[in-house]
mmCIF file with all atom_site columns, C-alpha atoms in Angstrom:
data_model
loop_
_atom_site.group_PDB
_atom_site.id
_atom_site.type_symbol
_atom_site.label_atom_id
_atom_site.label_alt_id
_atom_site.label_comp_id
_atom_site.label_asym_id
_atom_site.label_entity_id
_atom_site.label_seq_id
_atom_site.pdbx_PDB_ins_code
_atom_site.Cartn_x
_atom_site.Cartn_y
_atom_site.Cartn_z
_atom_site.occupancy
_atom_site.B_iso_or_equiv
_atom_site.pdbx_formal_charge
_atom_site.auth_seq_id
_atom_site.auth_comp_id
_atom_site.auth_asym_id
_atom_site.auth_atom_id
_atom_site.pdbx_PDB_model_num
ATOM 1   C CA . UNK A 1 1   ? 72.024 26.267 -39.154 1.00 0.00 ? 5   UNK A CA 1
ATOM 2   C CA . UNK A 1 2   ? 68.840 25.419 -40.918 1.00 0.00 ? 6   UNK A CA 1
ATOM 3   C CA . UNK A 1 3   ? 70.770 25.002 -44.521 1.00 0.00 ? 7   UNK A CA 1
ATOM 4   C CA . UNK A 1 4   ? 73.521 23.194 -42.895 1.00 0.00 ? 8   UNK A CA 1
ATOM 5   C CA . UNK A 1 5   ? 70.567 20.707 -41.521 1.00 0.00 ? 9   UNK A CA 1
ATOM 6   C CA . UNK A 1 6   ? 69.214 20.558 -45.293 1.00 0.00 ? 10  UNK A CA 1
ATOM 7   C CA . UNK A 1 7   ? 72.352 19.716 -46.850 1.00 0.00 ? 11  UNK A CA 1
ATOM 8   C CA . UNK A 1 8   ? 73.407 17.238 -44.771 1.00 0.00 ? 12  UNK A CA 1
ATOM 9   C CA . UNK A 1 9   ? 69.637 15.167 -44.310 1.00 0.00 ? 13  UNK A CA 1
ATOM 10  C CA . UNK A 1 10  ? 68.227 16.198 -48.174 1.00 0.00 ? 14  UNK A CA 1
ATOM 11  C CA . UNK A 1 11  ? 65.221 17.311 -46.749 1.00 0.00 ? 15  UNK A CA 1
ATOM 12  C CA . UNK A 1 12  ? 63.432 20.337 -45.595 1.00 0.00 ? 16  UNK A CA 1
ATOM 13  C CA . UNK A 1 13  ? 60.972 18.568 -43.235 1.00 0.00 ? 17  UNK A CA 1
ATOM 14  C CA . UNK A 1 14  ? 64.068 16.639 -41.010 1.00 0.00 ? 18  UNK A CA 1
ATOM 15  C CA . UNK A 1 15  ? 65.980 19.873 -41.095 1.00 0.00 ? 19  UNK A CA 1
ATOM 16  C CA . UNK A 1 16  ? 63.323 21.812 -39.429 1.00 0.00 ? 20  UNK A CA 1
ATOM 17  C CA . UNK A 1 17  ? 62.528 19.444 -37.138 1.00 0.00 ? 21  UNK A CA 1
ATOM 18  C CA . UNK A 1 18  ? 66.137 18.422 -36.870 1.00 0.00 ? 22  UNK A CA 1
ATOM 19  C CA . UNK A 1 19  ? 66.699 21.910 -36.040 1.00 0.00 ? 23  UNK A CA 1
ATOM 20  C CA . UNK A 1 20  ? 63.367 22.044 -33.590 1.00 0.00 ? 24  UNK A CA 1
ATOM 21  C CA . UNK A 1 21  ? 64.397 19.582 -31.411 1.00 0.00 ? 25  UNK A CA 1
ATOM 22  C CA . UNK A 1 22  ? 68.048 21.151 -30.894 1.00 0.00 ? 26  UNK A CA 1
ATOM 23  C CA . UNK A 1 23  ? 66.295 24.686 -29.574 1.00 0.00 ? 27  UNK A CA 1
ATOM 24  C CA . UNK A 1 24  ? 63.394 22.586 -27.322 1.00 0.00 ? 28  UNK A CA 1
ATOM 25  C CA . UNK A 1 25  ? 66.850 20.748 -26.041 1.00 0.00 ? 29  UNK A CA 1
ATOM 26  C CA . UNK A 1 26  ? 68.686 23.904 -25.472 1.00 0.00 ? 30  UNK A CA 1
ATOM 27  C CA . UNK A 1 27  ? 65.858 24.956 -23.764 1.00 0.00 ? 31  UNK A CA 1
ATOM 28  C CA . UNK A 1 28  ? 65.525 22.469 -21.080 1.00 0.00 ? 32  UNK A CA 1
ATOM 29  C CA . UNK A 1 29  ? 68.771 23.816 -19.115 1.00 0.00 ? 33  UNK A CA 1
ATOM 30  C CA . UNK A 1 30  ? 67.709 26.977 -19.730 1.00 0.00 ? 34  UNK A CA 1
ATOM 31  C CA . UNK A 1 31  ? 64.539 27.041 -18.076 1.00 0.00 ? 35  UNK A CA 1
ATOM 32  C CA . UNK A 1 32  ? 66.527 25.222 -14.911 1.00 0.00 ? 36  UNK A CA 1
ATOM 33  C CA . UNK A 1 33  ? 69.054 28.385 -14.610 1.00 0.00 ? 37  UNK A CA 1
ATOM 34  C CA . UNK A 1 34  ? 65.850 30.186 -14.641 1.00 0.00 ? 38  UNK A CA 1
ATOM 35  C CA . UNK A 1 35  ? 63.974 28.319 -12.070 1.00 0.00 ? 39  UNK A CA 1
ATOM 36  C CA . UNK A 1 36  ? 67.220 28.804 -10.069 1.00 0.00 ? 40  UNK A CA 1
ATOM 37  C CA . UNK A 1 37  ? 67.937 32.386 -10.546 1.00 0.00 ? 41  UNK A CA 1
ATOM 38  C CA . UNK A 1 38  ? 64.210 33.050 -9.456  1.00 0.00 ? 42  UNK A CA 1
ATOM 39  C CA . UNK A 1 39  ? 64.702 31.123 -6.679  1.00 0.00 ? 43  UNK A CA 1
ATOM 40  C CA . UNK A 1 40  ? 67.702 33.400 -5.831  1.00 0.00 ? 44  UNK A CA 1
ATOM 41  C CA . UNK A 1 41  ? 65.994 36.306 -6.796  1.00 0.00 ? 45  UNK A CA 1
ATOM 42  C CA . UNK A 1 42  ? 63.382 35.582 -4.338  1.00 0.00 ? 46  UNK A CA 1
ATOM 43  C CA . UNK A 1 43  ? 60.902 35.264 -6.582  1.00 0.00 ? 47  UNK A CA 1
ATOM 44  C CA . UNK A 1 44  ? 57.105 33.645 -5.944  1.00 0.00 ? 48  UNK A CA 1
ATOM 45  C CA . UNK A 1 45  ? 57.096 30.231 -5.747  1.00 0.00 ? 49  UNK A CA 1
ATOM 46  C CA . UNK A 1 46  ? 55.017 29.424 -7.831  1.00 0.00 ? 50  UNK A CA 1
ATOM 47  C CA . UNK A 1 47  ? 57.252 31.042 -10.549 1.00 0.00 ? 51  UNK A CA 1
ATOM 48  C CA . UNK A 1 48  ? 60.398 28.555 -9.484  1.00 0.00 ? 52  UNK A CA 1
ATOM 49  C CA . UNK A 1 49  ? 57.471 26.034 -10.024 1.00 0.00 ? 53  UNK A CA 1
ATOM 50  C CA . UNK A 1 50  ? 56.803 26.905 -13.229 1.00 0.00 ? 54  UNK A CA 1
ATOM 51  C CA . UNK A 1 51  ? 60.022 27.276 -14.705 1.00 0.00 ? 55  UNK A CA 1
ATOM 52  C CA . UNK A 1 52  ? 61.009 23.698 -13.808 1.00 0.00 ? 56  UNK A CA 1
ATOM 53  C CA . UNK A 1 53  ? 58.016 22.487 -15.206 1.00 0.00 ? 57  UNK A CA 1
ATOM 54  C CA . UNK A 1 54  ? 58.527 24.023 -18.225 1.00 0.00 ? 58  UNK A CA 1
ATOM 55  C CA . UNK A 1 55  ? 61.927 22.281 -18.186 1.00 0.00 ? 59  UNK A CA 1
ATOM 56  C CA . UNK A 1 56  ? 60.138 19.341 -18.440 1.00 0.00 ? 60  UNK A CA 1
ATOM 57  C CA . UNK A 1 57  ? 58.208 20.221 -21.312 1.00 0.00 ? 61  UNK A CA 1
ATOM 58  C CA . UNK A 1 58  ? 60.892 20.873 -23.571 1.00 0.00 ? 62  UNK A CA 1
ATOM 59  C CA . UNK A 1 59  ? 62.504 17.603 -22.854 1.00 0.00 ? 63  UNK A CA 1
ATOM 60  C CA . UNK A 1 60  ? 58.913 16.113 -23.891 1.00 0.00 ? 64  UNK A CA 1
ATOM 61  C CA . UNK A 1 61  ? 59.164 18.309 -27.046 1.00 0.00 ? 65  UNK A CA 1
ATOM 62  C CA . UNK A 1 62  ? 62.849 17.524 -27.961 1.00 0.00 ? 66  UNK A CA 1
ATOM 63  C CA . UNK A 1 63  ? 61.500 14.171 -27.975 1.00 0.00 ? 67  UNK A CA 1
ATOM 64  C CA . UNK A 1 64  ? 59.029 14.667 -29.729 1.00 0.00 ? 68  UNK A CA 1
ATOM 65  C CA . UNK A 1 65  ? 60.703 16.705 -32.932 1.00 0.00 ? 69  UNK A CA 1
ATOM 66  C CA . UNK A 1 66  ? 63.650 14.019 -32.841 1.00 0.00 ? 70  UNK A CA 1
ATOM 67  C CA . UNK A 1 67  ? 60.666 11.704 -33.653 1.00 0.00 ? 71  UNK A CA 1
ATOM 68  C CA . UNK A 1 68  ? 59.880 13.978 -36.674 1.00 0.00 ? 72  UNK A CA 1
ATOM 69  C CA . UNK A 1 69  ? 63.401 14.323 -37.584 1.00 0.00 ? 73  UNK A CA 1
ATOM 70  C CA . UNK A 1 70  ? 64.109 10.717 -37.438 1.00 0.00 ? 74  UNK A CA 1
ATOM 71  C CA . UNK A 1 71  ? 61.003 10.150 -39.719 1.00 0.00 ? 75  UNK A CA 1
ATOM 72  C CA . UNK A 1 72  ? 62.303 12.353 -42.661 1.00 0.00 ? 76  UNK A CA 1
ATOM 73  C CA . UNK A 1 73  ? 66.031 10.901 -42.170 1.00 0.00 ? 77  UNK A CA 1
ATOM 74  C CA . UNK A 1 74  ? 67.595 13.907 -39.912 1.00 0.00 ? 78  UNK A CA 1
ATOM 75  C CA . UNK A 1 75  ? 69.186 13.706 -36.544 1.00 0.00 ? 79  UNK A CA 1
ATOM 76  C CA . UNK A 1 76  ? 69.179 16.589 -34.238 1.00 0.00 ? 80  UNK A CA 1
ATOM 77  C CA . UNK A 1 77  ? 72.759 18.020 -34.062 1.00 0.00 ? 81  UNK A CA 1
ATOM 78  C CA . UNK A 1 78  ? 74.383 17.833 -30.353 1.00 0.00 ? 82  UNK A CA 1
ATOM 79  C CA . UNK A 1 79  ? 73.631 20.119 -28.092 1.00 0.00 ? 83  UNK A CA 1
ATOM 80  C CA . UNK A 1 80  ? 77.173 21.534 -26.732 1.00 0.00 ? 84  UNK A CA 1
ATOM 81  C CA . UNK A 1 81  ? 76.335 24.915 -24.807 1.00 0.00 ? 85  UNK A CA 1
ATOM 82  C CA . UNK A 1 82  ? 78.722 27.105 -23.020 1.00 0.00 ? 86  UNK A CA 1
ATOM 83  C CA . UNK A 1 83  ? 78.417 26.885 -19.344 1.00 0.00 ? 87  UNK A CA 1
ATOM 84  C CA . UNK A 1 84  ? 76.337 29.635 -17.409 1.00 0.00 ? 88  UNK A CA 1
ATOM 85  C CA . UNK A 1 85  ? 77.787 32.238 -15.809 1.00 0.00 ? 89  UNK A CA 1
ATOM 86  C CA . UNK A 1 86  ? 75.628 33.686 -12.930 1.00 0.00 ? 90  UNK A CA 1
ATOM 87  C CA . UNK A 1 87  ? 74.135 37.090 -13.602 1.00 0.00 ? 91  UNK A CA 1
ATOM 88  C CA . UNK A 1 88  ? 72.271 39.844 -11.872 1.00 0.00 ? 92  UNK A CA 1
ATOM 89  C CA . UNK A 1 89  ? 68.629 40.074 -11.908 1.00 0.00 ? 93  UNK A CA 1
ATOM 90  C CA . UNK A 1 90  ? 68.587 42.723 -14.887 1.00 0.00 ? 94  UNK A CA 1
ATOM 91  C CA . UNK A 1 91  ? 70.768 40.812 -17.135 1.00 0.00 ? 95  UNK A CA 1
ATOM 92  C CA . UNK A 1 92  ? 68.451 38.039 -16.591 1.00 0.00 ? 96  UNK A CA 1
ATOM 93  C CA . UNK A 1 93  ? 65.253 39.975 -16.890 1.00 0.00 ? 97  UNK A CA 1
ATOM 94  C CA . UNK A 1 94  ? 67.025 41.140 -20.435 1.00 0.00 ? 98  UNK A CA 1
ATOM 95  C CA . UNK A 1 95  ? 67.207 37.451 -21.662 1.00 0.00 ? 99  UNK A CA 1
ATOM 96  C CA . UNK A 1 96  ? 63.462 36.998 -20.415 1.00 0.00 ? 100 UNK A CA 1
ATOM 97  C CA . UNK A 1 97  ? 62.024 40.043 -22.395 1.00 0.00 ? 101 UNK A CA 1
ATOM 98  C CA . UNK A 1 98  ? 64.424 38.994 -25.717 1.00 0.00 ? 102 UNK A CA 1
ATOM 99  C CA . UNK A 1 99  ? 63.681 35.446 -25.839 1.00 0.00 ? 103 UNK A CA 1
ATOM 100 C CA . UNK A 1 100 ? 60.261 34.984 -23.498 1.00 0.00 ? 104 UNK A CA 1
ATOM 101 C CA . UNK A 1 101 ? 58.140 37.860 -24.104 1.00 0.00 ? 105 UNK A CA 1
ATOM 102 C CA . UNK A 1 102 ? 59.168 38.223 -27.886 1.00 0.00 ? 106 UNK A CA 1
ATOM 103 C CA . UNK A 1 103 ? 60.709 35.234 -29.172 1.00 0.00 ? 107 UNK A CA 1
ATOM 104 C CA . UNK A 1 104 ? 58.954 32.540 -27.059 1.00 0.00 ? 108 UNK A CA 1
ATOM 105 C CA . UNK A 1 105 ? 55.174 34.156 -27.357 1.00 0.00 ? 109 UNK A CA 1
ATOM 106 C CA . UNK A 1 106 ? 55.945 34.116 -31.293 1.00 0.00 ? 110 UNK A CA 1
ATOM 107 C CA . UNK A 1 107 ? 57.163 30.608 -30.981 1.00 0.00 ? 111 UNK A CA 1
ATOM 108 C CA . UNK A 1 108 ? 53.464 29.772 -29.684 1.00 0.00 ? 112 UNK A CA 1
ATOM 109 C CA . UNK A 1 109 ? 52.008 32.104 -32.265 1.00 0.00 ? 113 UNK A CA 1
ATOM 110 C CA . UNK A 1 110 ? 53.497 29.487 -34.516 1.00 0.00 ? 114 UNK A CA 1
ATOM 111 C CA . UNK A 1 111 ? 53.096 26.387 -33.387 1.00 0.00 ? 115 UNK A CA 1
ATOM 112 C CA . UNK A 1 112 ? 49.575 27.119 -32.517 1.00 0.00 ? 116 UNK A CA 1
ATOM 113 C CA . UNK A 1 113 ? 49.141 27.752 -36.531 1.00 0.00 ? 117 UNK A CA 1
ATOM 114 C CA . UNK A 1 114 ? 51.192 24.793 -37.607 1.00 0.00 ? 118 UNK A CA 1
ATOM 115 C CA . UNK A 1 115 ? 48.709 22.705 -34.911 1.00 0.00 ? 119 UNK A CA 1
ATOM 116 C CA . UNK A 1 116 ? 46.116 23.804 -37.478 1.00 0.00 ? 120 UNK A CA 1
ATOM 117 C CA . UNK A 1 117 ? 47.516 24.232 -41.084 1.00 0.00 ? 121 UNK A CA 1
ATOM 118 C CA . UNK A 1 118 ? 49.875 21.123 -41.253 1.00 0.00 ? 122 UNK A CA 1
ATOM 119 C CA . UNK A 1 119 ? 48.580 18.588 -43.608 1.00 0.00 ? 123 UNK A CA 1
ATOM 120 C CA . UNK A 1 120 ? 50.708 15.861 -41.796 1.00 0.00 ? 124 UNK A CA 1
ATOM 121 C CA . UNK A 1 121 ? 48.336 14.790 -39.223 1.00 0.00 ? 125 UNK A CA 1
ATOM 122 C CA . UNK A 1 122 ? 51.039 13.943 -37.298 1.00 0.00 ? 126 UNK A CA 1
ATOM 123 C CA . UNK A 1 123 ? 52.770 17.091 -37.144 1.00 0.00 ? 127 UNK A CA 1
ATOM 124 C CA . UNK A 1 124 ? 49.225 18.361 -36.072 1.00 0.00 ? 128 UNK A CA 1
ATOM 125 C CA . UNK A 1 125 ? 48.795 16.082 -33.474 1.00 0.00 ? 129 UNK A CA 1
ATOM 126 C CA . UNK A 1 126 ? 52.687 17.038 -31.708 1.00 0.00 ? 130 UNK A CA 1
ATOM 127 C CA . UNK A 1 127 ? 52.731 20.703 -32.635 1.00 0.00 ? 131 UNK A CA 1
ATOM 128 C CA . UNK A 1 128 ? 49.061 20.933 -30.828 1.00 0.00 ? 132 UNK A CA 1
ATOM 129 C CA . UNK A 1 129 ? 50.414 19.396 -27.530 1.00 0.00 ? 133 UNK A CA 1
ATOM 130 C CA . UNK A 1 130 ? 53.680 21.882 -27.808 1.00 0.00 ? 134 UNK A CA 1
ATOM 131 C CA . UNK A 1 131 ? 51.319 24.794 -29.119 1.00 0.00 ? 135 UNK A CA 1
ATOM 132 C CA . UNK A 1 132 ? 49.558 24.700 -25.671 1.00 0.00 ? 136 UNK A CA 1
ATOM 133 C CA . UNK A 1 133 ? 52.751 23.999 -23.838 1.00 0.00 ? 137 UNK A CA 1
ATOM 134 C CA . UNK A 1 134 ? 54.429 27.015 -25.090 1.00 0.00 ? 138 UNK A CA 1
ATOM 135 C CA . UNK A 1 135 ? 51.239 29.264 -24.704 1.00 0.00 ? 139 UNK A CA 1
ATOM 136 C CA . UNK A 1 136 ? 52.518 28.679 -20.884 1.00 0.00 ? 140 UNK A CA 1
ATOM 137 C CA . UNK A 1 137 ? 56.172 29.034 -21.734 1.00 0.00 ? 141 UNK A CA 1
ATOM 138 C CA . UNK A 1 138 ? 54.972 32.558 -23.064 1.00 0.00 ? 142 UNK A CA 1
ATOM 139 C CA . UNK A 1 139 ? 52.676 33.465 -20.225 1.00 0.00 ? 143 UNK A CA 1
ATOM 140 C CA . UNK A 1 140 ? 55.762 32.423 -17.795 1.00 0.00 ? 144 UNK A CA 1
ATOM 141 C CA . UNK A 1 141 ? 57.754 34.604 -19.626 1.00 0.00 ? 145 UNK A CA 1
ATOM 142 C CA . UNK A 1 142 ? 55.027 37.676 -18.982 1.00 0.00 ? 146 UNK A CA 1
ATOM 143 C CA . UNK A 1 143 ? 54.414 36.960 -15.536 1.00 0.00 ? 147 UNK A CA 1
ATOM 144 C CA . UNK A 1 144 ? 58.513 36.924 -14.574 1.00 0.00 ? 148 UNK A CA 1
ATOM 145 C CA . UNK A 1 145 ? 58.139 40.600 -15.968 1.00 0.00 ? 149 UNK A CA 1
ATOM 146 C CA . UNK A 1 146 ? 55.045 41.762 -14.420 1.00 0.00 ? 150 UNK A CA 1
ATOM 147 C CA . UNK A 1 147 ? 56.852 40.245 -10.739 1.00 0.00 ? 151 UNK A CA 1
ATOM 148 C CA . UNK A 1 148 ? 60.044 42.093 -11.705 1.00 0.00 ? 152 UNK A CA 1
ATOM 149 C CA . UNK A 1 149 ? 58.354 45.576 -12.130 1.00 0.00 ? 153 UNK A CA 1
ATOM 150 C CA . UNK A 1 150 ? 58.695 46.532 -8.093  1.00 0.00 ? 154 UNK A CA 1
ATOM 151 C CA . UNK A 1 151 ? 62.449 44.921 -8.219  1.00 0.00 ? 155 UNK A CA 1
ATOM 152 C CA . UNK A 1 152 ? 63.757 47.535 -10.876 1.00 0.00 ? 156 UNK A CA 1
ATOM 153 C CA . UNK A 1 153 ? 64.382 51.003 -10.492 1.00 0.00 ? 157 UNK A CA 1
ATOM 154 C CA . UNK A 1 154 ? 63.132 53.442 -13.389 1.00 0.00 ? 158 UNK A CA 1
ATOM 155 C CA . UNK A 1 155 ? 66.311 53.424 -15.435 1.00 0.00 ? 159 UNK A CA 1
ATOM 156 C CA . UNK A 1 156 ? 66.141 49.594 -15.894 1.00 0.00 ? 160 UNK A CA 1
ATOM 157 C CA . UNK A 1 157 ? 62.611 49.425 -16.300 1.00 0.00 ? 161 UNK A CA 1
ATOM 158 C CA . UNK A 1 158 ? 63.741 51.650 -19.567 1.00 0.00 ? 162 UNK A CA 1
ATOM 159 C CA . UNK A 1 159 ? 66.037 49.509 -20.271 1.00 0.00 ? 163 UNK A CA 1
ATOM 160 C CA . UNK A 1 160 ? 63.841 46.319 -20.346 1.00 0.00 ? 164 UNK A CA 1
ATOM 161 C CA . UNK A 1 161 ? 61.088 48.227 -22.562 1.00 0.00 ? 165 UNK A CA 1
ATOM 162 C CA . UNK A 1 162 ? 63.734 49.192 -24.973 1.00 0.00 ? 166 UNK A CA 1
ATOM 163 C CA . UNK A 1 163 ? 65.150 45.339 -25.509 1.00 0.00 ? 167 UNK A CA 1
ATOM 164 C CA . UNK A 1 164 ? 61.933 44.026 -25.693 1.00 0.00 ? 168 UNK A CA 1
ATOM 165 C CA . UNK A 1 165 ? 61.223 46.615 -28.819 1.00 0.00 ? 169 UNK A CA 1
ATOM 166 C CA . UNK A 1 166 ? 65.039 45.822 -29.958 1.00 0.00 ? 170 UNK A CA 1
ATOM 167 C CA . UNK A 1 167 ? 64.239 42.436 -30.277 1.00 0.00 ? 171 UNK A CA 1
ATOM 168 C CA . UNK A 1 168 ? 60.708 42.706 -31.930 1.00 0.00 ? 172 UNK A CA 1
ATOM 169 C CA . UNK A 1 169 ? 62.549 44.885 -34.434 1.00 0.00 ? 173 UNK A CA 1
ATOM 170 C CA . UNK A 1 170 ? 64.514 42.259 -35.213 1.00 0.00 ? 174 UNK A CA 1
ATOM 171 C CA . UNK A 1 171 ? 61.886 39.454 -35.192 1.00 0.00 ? 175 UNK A CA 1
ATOM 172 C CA . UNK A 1 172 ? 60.032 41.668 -37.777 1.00 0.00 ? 176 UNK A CA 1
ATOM 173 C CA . UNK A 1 173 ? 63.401 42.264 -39.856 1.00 0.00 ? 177 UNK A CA 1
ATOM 174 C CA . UNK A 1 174 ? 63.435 38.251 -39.757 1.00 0.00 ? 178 UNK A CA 1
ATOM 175 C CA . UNK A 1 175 ? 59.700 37.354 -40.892 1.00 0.00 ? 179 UNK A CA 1
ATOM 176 C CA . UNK A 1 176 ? 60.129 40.109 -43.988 1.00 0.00 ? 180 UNK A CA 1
ATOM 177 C CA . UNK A 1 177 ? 62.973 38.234 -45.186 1.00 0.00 ? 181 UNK A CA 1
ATOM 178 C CA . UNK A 1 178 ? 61.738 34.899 -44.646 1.00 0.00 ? 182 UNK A CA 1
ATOM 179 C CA . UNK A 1 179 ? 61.728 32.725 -47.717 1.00 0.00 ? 183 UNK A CA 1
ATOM 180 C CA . UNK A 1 180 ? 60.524 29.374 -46.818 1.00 0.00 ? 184 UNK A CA 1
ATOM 181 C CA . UNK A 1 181 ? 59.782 25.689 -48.746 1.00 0.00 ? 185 UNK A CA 1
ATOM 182 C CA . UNK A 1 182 ? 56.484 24.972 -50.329 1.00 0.00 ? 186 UNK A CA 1
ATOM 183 C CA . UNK A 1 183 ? 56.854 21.392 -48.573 1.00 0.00 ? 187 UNK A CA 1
ATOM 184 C CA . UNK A 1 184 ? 57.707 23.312 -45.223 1.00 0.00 ? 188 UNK A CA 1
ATOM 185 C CA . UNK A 1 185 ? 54.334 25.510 -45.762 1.00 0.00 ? 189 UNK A CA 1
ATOM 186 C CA . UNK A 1 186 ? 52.017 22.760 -47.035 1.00 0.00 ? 190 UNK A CA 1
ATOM 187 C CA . UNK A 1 187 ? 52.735 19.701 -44.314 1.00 0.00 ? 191 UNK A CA 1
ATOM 188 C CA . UNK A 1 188 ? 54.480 21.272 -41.758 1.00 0.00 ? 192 UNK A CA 1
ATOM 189 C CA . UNK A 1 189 ? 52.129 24.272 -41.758 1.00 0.00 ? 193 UNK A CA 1
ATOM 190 C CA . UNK A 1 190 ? 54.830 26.628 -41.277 1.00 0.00 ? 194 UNK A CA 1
ATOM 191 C CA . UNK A 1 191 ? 53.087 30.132 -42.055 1.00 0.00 ? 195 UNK A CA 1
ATOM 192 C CA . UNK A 1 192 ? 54.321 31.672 -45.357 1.00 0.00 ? 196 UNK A CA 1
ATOM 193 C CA . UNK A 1 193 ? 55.634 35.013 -45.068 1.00 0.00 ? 197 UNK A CA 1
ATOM 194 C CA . UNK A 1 194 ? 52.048 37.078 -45.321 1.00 0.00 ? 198 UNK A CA 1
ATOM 195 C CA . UNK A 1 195 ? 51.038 34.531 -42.943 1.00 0.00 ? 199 UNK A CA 1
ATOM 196 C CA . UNK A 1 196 ? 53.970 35.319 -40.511 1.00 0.00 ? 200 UNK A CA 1
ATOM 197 C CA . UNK A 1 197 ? 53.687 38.890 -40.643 1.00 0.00 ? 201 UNK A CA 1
ATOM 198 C CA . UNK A 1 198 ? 49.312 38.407 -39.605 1.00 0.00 ? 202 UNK A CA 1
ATOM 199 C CA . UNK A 1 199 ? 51.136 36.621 -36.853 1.00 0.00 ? 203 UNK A CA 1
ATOM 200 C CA . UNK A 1 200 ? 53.715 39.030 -36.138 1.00 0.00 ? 204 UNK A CA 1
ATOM 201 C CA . UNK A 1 201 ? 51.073 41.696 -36.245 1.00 0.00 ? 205 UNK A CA 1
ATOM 202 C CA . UNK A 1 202 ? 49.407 40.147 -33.695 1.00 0.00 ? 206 UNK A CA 1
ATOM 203 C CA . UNK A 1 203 ? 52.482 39.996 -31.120 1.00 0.00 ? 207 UNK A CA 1
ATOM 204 C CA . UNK A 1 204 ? 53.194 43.857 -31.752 1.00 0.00 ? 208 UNK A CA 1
ATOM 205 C CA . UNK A 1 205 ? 49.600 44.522 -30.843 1.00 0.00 ? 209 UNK A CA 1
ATOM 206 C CA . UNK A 1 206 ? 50.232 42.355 -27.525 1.00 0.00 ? 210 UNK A CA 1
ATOM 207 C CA . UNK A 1 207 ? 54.134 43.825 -27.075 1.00 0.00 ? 211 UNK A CA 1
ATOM 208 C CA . UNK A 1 208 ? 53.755 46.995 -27.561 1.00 0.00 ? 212 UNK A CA 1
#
């Protein structure tokens, strides 16, 4: 998707952020299905809590990286997801370890160093508001899991150990072949591949 965004706006910097503000968008039903399947799942409330308000984040954030796109002459593409199907706890406990404990605690790994590296200071200034946001997003993530634990039996217990390690595989597979712009690097402080793998260091250390 991200050289489809470049092609179409000419430049790197609106097809990131182009492409930025279509995940925080996906994101904001996502984290509503969530906050509902806890809710079902008779989860704490203060987890329900949580997840909505996270909801609300991301529609801050898709603002936010439209802003950015719009700046360097990209749109964010429209947002046309399949409609949710319910699930049982485990296969939503799956989707939390792939995307929140891996994907999503990365995701703040990064924006935290963009918050610092970017040479735009405006970049700096929206990616340090989102950095903190999605430190939470991550730590939601986390706690879901640790609540989980006494709902699971053994064998899916297992099971959610050996996604989570599935999908860090995979992240890692993804940050050795990452290839990205100077521009991207230098003032969207996007880490460079030795960079990304300090980072991704860091989140085995804390996944494993």
């Amino acid at each position: 998707m991200r050289e489809a965004l470049a092609s179409r706006s000419g430049d790197a910097l609106g097809a990131l952020f182009a492409h930025a503000a279509w995940l925080e968008a996906a994101s904001v039903p996502a984290f509503l299905r969530l906050a509902d399947e806890l809710k079902a799942h008779g989860a704490p409330e203060s987890l329900v809590r949580a997840a909505r308000r996270s909801a609300g984040d991301e529609v801050r954030h898709t603002r936010a990286m439209q802003a950015l796109a719009r700046r360097h002459g990209a749109t964010m593409p429209d947002v046309d997801l399949p409609p949710f199907e319910s699930r049982s706890l485990e296969e939503m406990l799956l989707e939390n370890a792939v995307e929140g404990c891996v994907r999503e605690t990365f995701g703040a790994f990064v924006a935290g160093w963009q918050s610092r590296t970017a040479q735009d200071p405006e970049v700096r200034g929206t990616l340090r508001t989102i950095a903190r946001d999605e430190v939470r997003h991550a730590e939601l993530a986390w706690a879901v899991e640790a609540w989980a634990q006494e709902q699971l039996t053994p064998a899916q217990r297992e099971r959610l150990l050996q996604a989570r390690q599935d999908a860090l595989r995979m992240l890692g597979e993804e940050v050795e072949g990452q290839r990205l712009p100077e521009q991207l690097i230098r003032e969207a402080g996007m880490p460079s591949r030795d960079q990304a793998r300090t980072l991704f260091q860091g989140l085995s250390t804390l996944v494993a």
